[in-house]
Structures are given as C-alpha cells and as structure tokens.
Amino acid sequence: MNAPATSSVFQTANPHALAVILEASQTRSIIASRDIFDVAGTKLWAREQPVSQALQRKLMDRQLRHPLEACLLAEDGVTAHSLVHAFEALLSRDSALSPVLMPHAAKLLREVPHLPLHPVAQLLLTASQASRAESFDHAVQAMALNGALAIAHGASRGDVRIAMLCGLLHDLGEMYIAPEHGEADIAHTLDFQSYQHLVVHPHVGKLLLQQLTDYPPSVARAVAEHHERLDGSGYPHCLLREQLSPQGRQLAVTEAVLNVLRSDCPDLARASVALRVVPGEFDLSVVGPISQAAREQPPLQSFLTPDEIRVRLALLDAALQTAHAGIVALASTAKSQALMDALALAQGLLARLRKGWAASGLWSDGEVAVQDAAEIEAVEQELLFRLRSIRSATLLRAGKLPAGDLQSLMLLGEQLGA
C-alpha cells in the first residue's frame, strides 16, 4: 500500500506521537524506510538508520518533505500473526466481552489474518503495543467487538473485515495528544482541560487514515464518527442521525461499551444500561446483541441498600431541576452570542437527560424493590455521569468569553457537576 500525497497537517512531527515511537524503538526495531528531508532539501536522517533520540532533536520545528509516519518502518512490529495471538489471548480471558464474542469467535478468528496492515497503521499500532499496552488491548477489543456486532447483523465477509479494521484503528488519533489527556485516563473524571484535548482525536484519526493510508473512505469516516451520537450530542461535530454512516453508528456502540468496561464496574449489564439510559443516542438495532447477551448473564449486584438508592435518586432529581433552572436564568441575561450558543447546547444536552429520567420512572415516590436495586443504581450513576459531562461540553462550545460571562458559566458548571 502506498501513502497518498503529503498534507500540511503532518508536515511537522507531532511531539506526542514521536515520543511514543521513540519509546517503542527501545524495544522494537524501527528504522527509516527512506531518507528524511526537510522542505528545504536538508537531509535529516538516512534510509535504514535506526530511530533514536537524536532524530527528535533533528526534527525540532522542521517542516518535512514527507510525513514522518510515512518515512518510518517497524521491522518487528505488529503483524497478522501477532494480531491473531492478541485476539486469542482476549478470548482466553474471562472478560465481560466473552458473552458477545464467543458465539462468533471462529468467524472472527478466520478474518483476523486477512486484515490489511498499511505500514503507517502498523507503525502506530506497534508503537502503541510497545509503549501503551492498555491502548493496544483496547484496540484489539474494539476490533473483536465491532466485528462480532457486524456478524450478528449478517454482514458480508468484506463488511466484517471493514468493521474489524474500524475497531482496530479507531483510536490512532489519541497518539497525537498528550497521554494524560487520553480517554482511559479522563473518561470518568471529565477534567475540562483534558476534554479540550480529547475531543480532537477522532478528527485527527480521520485525517491520518485519509492522508497517509489507502484504506477505504468508509474506515476513515467511521473513525471520525466513533464519538458521535444519533441525537447530535456527540463530538467532535455534533452530527445527527442522517449524517452518520452505518459503520460510524456501529463503532459508536462499540466505543461506548468499551468505555463502560474501562470503569470501576466493568459489567456487560452496566454497558447495556449506558446504551439505553438516554433515548435516541444509539442505533437500537446495533445495541440489540449487547442487550441480549447482558440479559443472559447473572443479574447485577447492588452496592447500596434500596433506601440509600432512593436518597441518591432524590439528589439526582434535585440536581437535574437545579441545572435546568440555572441554564434558564443565565440564558435570560446572556448577551454574547458565544454564551447563548453554549447555553443552547447545555439546554439540549440536559433535555436529553431529563427525557431519560422521565422514561425511567425513577422520579416517582415508589419504593425501590430489592430485585431492581442494581439496575436502578446503574441508571442513577450513568445519568449523574452524563450530567457532569455537560459542563465540559458547554465550556468547550463557549470558547473564549468575556470575564463576566465566563464567571457566570463557571458557576453554572458547578451546578452541573453536583
């Protein structure tokens, strides 16, 4: 596979991706596959020369004739054989994914050796495997789960391979942001600074696949969409149902499931709750196999008594009402367009949560049945997590604001983070 023409996006070496590649070069053989020149024609690194820290100094602030990723080769990197081994290791674990994967394990295993590994993708996957083992394991899980969902829906062998590629490659863009802002580190803390960095990674991943590889356009598009939601509440572009590709819709479900499985409660039933708690977020035809597998597992166990859950539900109800009142009050005095746009987003996101809250029936004064306690607790936790996430999304939409507007929005953010 040959890379397309260079793009200004990758004309300079990304410091975060380069750091991961250099770290990987300490245990893997990574060499220059061609001479590396800057745009002025100065030769910076010779063909077949091993990568070392000296390359980092040579690349400092240099614009390159060809993207660095297209100039490097991992000689002993990820291969079809090592992907098979990683997939088999996943199957051998007693993981929360097993009920979804095992019925399709034989078919998936037949397809793994046929996944094409473009040299750029192979380089970055190798760097991830060597330096960010958790990220590589996440990619393998996404490859397997996305493939299993495709098989469950009767996809052709070609479409199953596309689905598996989408899963394997979906988070390559994370390598281009600082590791402390990665999804595994901030998914349940929602620090705003990290959120600002994190939301760009689907777009970076799309550009990477579009401009430096020759994978089908559907793969790059799905990677760009893997954090979007059908109701327009996702990122980075808040796309709506009709704007999302079938592969993007499916990959969004895969990512949402794996996000729950990264949490302190890695349970398939909790993942099923997360997919259903806010109506209209995900394609229910894709969600079906997850929900079916979850129903066949032992029931969730609650960590709280019914009385404790009832207290938590009352607090969540109050938080939703307080947040709504705060947004309405601030919107009535907002003057800048940026603040009005941010509040419109907050109102829309909050309306989704209130819709989910209303559909759940948890706002009623009835008693919590012991047998329902665990699922109710899971719904409460997921809604509370979503409420907190509105703060980061709203601040991001607002961008730079006058001091007074920013202070008002920060006060609102405190209410959203209750």
CSV table of C-alpha atoms in Angstrom, one decimal, residues 234-393:
chain,number,residue,atom,x,y,z
A,234,GLY,CA,-21.6,13.6,20.5
A,235,TYR,CA,-18.3,15.1,19.4
A,236,PRO,CA,-16.4,16.5,17.7
A,237,HIS,CA,-19.1,17.7,15.2
A,238,CYS,CA,-22.4,17.0,17.0
A,239,LEU,CA,-23.6,15.1,13.9
A,240,LEU,CA,-27.3,13.9,13.7
A,241,ARG,CA,-28.8,10.6,12.8
A,242,GLU,CA,-28.9,11.0,9.0
A,243,GLN,CA,-25.4,12.4,8.9
A,244,LEU,CA,-23.8,9.3,10.4
A,245,SER,CA,-22.6,6.3,8.4
A,246,PRO,CA,-23.7,2.7,9.3
A,247,GLN,CA,-20.1,1.9,10.3
A,248,GLY,CA,-20.0,5.1,12.4
A,249,ARG,CA,-23.2,4.2,14.2
A,250,GLN,CA,-21.9,0.7,15.0
A,251,LEU,CA,-18.4,1.9,16.0
A,252,ALA,CA,-20.1,4.4,18.4
A,253,VAL,CA,-21.8,1.5,20.2
A,254,THR,CA,-18.5,-0.5,20.4
A,255,GLU,CA,-16.7,2.5,21.9
A,256,ALA,CA,-19.5,3.2,24.4
A,257,VAL,CA,-19.5,-0.4,25.6
A,258,LEU,CA,-15.7,-0.5,26.0
A,259,ASN,CA,-15.8,2.8,27.8
A,260,VAL,CA,-18.0,1.3,30.5
A,261,LEU,CA,-15.8,-1.8,30.6
A,262,ARG,CA,-12.8,0.6,31.4
A,263,SER,CA,-14.6,1.8,34.5
A,264,ASP,CA,-14.6,0.5,38.1
A,265,CYS,CA,-17.7,-1.6,37.3
A,266,PRO,CA,-16.7,-3.5,34.1
A,267,ASP,CA,-20.0,-5.3,33.7
A,268,LEU,CA,-21.9,-6.0,30.4
A,269,ALA,CA,-25.2,-5.3,32.1
A,270,ARG,CA,-24.0,-1.8,33.1
A,271,ALA,CA,-22.9,-1.3,29.5
A,272,SER,CA,-26.3,-2.2,28.3
A,273,VAL,CA,-27.8,0.3,30.7
A,274,ALA,CA,-25.5,3.0,29.4
A,275,LEU,CA,-26.6,2.3,25.8
A,276,ARG,CA,-30.3,2.6,26.8
A,277,VAL,CA,-30.4,5.2,29.5
A,278,VAL,CA,-30.9,8.2,27.2
A,279,PRO,CA,-33.4,7.5,24.4
A,280,GLY,CA,-32.2,8.3,20.9
A,281,GLU,CA,-28.4,8.2,21.4
A,282,PHE,CA,-27.6,4.9,19.7
A,283,ASP,CA,-28.9,2.7,16.9
A,284,LEU,CA,-31.1,0.2,18.7
A,285,SER,CA,-30.5,-2.4,16.0
A,286,VAL,CA,-26.8,-2.3,16.9
A,287,VAL,CA,-27.5,-2.3,20.6
A,288,GLY,CA,-29.6,-5.4,20.4
A,289,PRO,CA,-26.8,-8.1,20.6
A,290,ILE,CA,-25.3,-6.3,23.6
A,291,SER,CA,-28.6,-6.2,25.5
A,292,GLN,CA,-29.4,-9.8,24.6
A,293,ALA,CA,-26.0,-11.0,25.9
A,294,ALA,CA,-26.4,-8.9,29.1
A,295,ARG,CA,-29.8,-10.4,29.8
A,296,GLU,CA,-28.3,-13.9,29.7
A,297,GLN,CA,-25.8,-13.0,32.4
A,298,PRO,CA,-26.2,-13.2,36.2
A,299,PRO,CA,-28.2,-10.1,37.4
A,300,LEU,CA,-26.3,-7.0,38.6
A,301,GLN,CA,-25.4,-6.8,42.2
A,302,SER,CA,-26.2,-3.5,44.0
A,303,PHE,CA,-23.7,-1.9,46.3
A,304,LEU,CA,-26.3,0.2,48.0
A,305,THR,CA,-29.5,-0.6,50.0
A,306,PRO,CA,-32.9,0.4,48.5
A,307,ASP,CA,-33.1,3.3,51.0
A,308,GLU,CA,-29.7,4.6,50.0
A,309,ILE,CA,-30.6,4.4,46.3
A,310,ARG,CA,-33.8,6.3,47.0
A,311,VAL,CA,-31.8,9.1,48.6
A,312,ARG,CA,-29.4,9.2,45.7
A,313,LEU,CA,-32.3,9.3,43.2
A,314,ALA,CA,-33.8,12.3,45.1
A,315,LEU,CA,-30.5,14.1,44.9
A,316,LEU,CA,-30.2,13.4,41.2
A,317,ASP,CA,-33.8,14.7,40.6
A,318,ALA,CA,-32.9,17.9,42.5
A,319,ALA,CA,-29.7,18.3,40.5
A,320,LEU,CA,-31.5,18.0,37.2
A,321,GLN,CA,-34.1,20.6,38.3
A,322,THR,CA,-31.4,22.9,39.6
A,323,ALA,CA,-29.3,22.7,36.5
A,324,HIS,CA,-32.4,23.4,34.3
A,325,ALA,CA,-33.3,26.5,36.4
A,326,GLY,CA,-29.7,27.7,36.3
A,327,ILE,CA,-29.5,27.5,32.5
A,328,VAL,CA,-32.8,29.3,32.0
A,329,ALA,CA,-31.8,32.0,34.4
A,330,LEU,CA,-28.4,32.6,32.8
A,331,ALA,CA,-29.9,32.4,29.3
A,332,SER,CA,-32.3,35.3,30.2
A,333,THR,CA,-29.4,37.6,30.8
A,334,ALA,CA,-26.9,36.4,28.2
A,335,LYS,CA,-25.8,38.9,25.7
A,336,SER,CA,-22.8,37.4,23.8
A,337,GLN,CA,-23.6,35.0,21.0
A,338,ALA,CA,-20.9,32.6,22.3
A,339,LEU,CA,-22.6,32.3,25.7
A,340,MET,CA,-26.0,31.9,24.1
A,341,ASP,CA,-24.7,29.1,21.8
A,342,ALA,CA,-23.1,27.4,24.8
A,343,LEU,CA,-26.3,27.6,26.9
A,344,ALA,CA,-28.4,26.3,23.9
A,345,LEU,CA,-26.1,23.3,23.8
A,346,ALA,CA,-26.3,22.8,27.6
A,347,GLN,CA,-30.1,23.0,27.4
A,348,GLY,CA,-30.3,20.5,24.6
A,349,LEU,CA,-28.0,18.0,26.5
A,350,LEU,CA,-29.9,18.5,29.7
A,351,ALA,CA,-33.2,17.9,27.9
A,352,ARG,CA,-31.9,14.5,26.8
A,353,LEU,CA,-31.1,13.6,30.3
A,354,ARG,CA,-34.4,14.7,31.6
A,355,LYS,CA,-36.1,12.7,28.8
A,356,GLY,CA,-34.1,9.6,30.0
A,357,TRP,CA,-35.0,10.4,33.6
A,358,ALA,CA,-38.7,10.7,32.7
A,359,ALA,CA,-38.7,7.5,30.7
A,360,SER,CA,-37.0,5.6,33.6
A,361,GLY,CA,-39.9,6.4,36.0
A,362,LEU,CA,-37.3,6.7,38.8
A,363,TRP,CA,-38.6,10.2,39.7
A,364,SER,CA,-41.7,8.7,41.3
A,365,ASP,CA,-42.1,8.2,45.1
A,366,GLY,CA,-42.4,4.5,44.9
A,367,GLU,CA,-40.2,2.1,46.9
A,368,VAL,CA,-37.1,0.6,45.3
A,369,ALA,CA,-37.6,-3.2,45.0
A,370,VAL,CA,-34.6,-5.2,46.1
A,371,GLN,CA,-34.5,-7.1,42.8
A,372,ASP,CA,-34.4,-3.9,40.8
A,373,ALA,CA,-31.9,-2.1,43.0
A,374,ALA,CA,-28.8,-2.9,41.0
A,375,GLU,CA,-30.2,-1.7,37.6
A,376,ILE,CA,-31.7,1.5,39.2
A,377,GLU,CA,-28.3,2.2,40.8
A,378,ALA,CA,-26.7,1.7,37.4
A,379,VAL,CA,-29.1,4.1,35.7
A,380,GLU,CA,-28.6,6.7,38.5
A,381,GLN,CA,-24.8,6.5,38.2
A,382,GLU,CA,-24.9,6.8,34.4
A,383,LEU,CA,-27.3,9.8,34.4
A,384,LEU,CA,-25.1,11.5,37.0
A,385,PHE,CA,-22.0,10.9,34.9
A,386,ARG,CA,-23.8,12.4,31.9
A,387,LEU,CA,-24.9,15.5,33.9
A,388,ARG,CA,-21.3,16.2,34.9
A,389,SER,CA,-20.2,15.8,31.2
A,390,ILE,CA,-22.4,18.6,30.2
A,391,ARG,CA,-20.1,21.1,32.0
A,392,SER,CA,-17.1,20.2,29.8
A,393,ALA,CA,-19.1,20.2,26.5
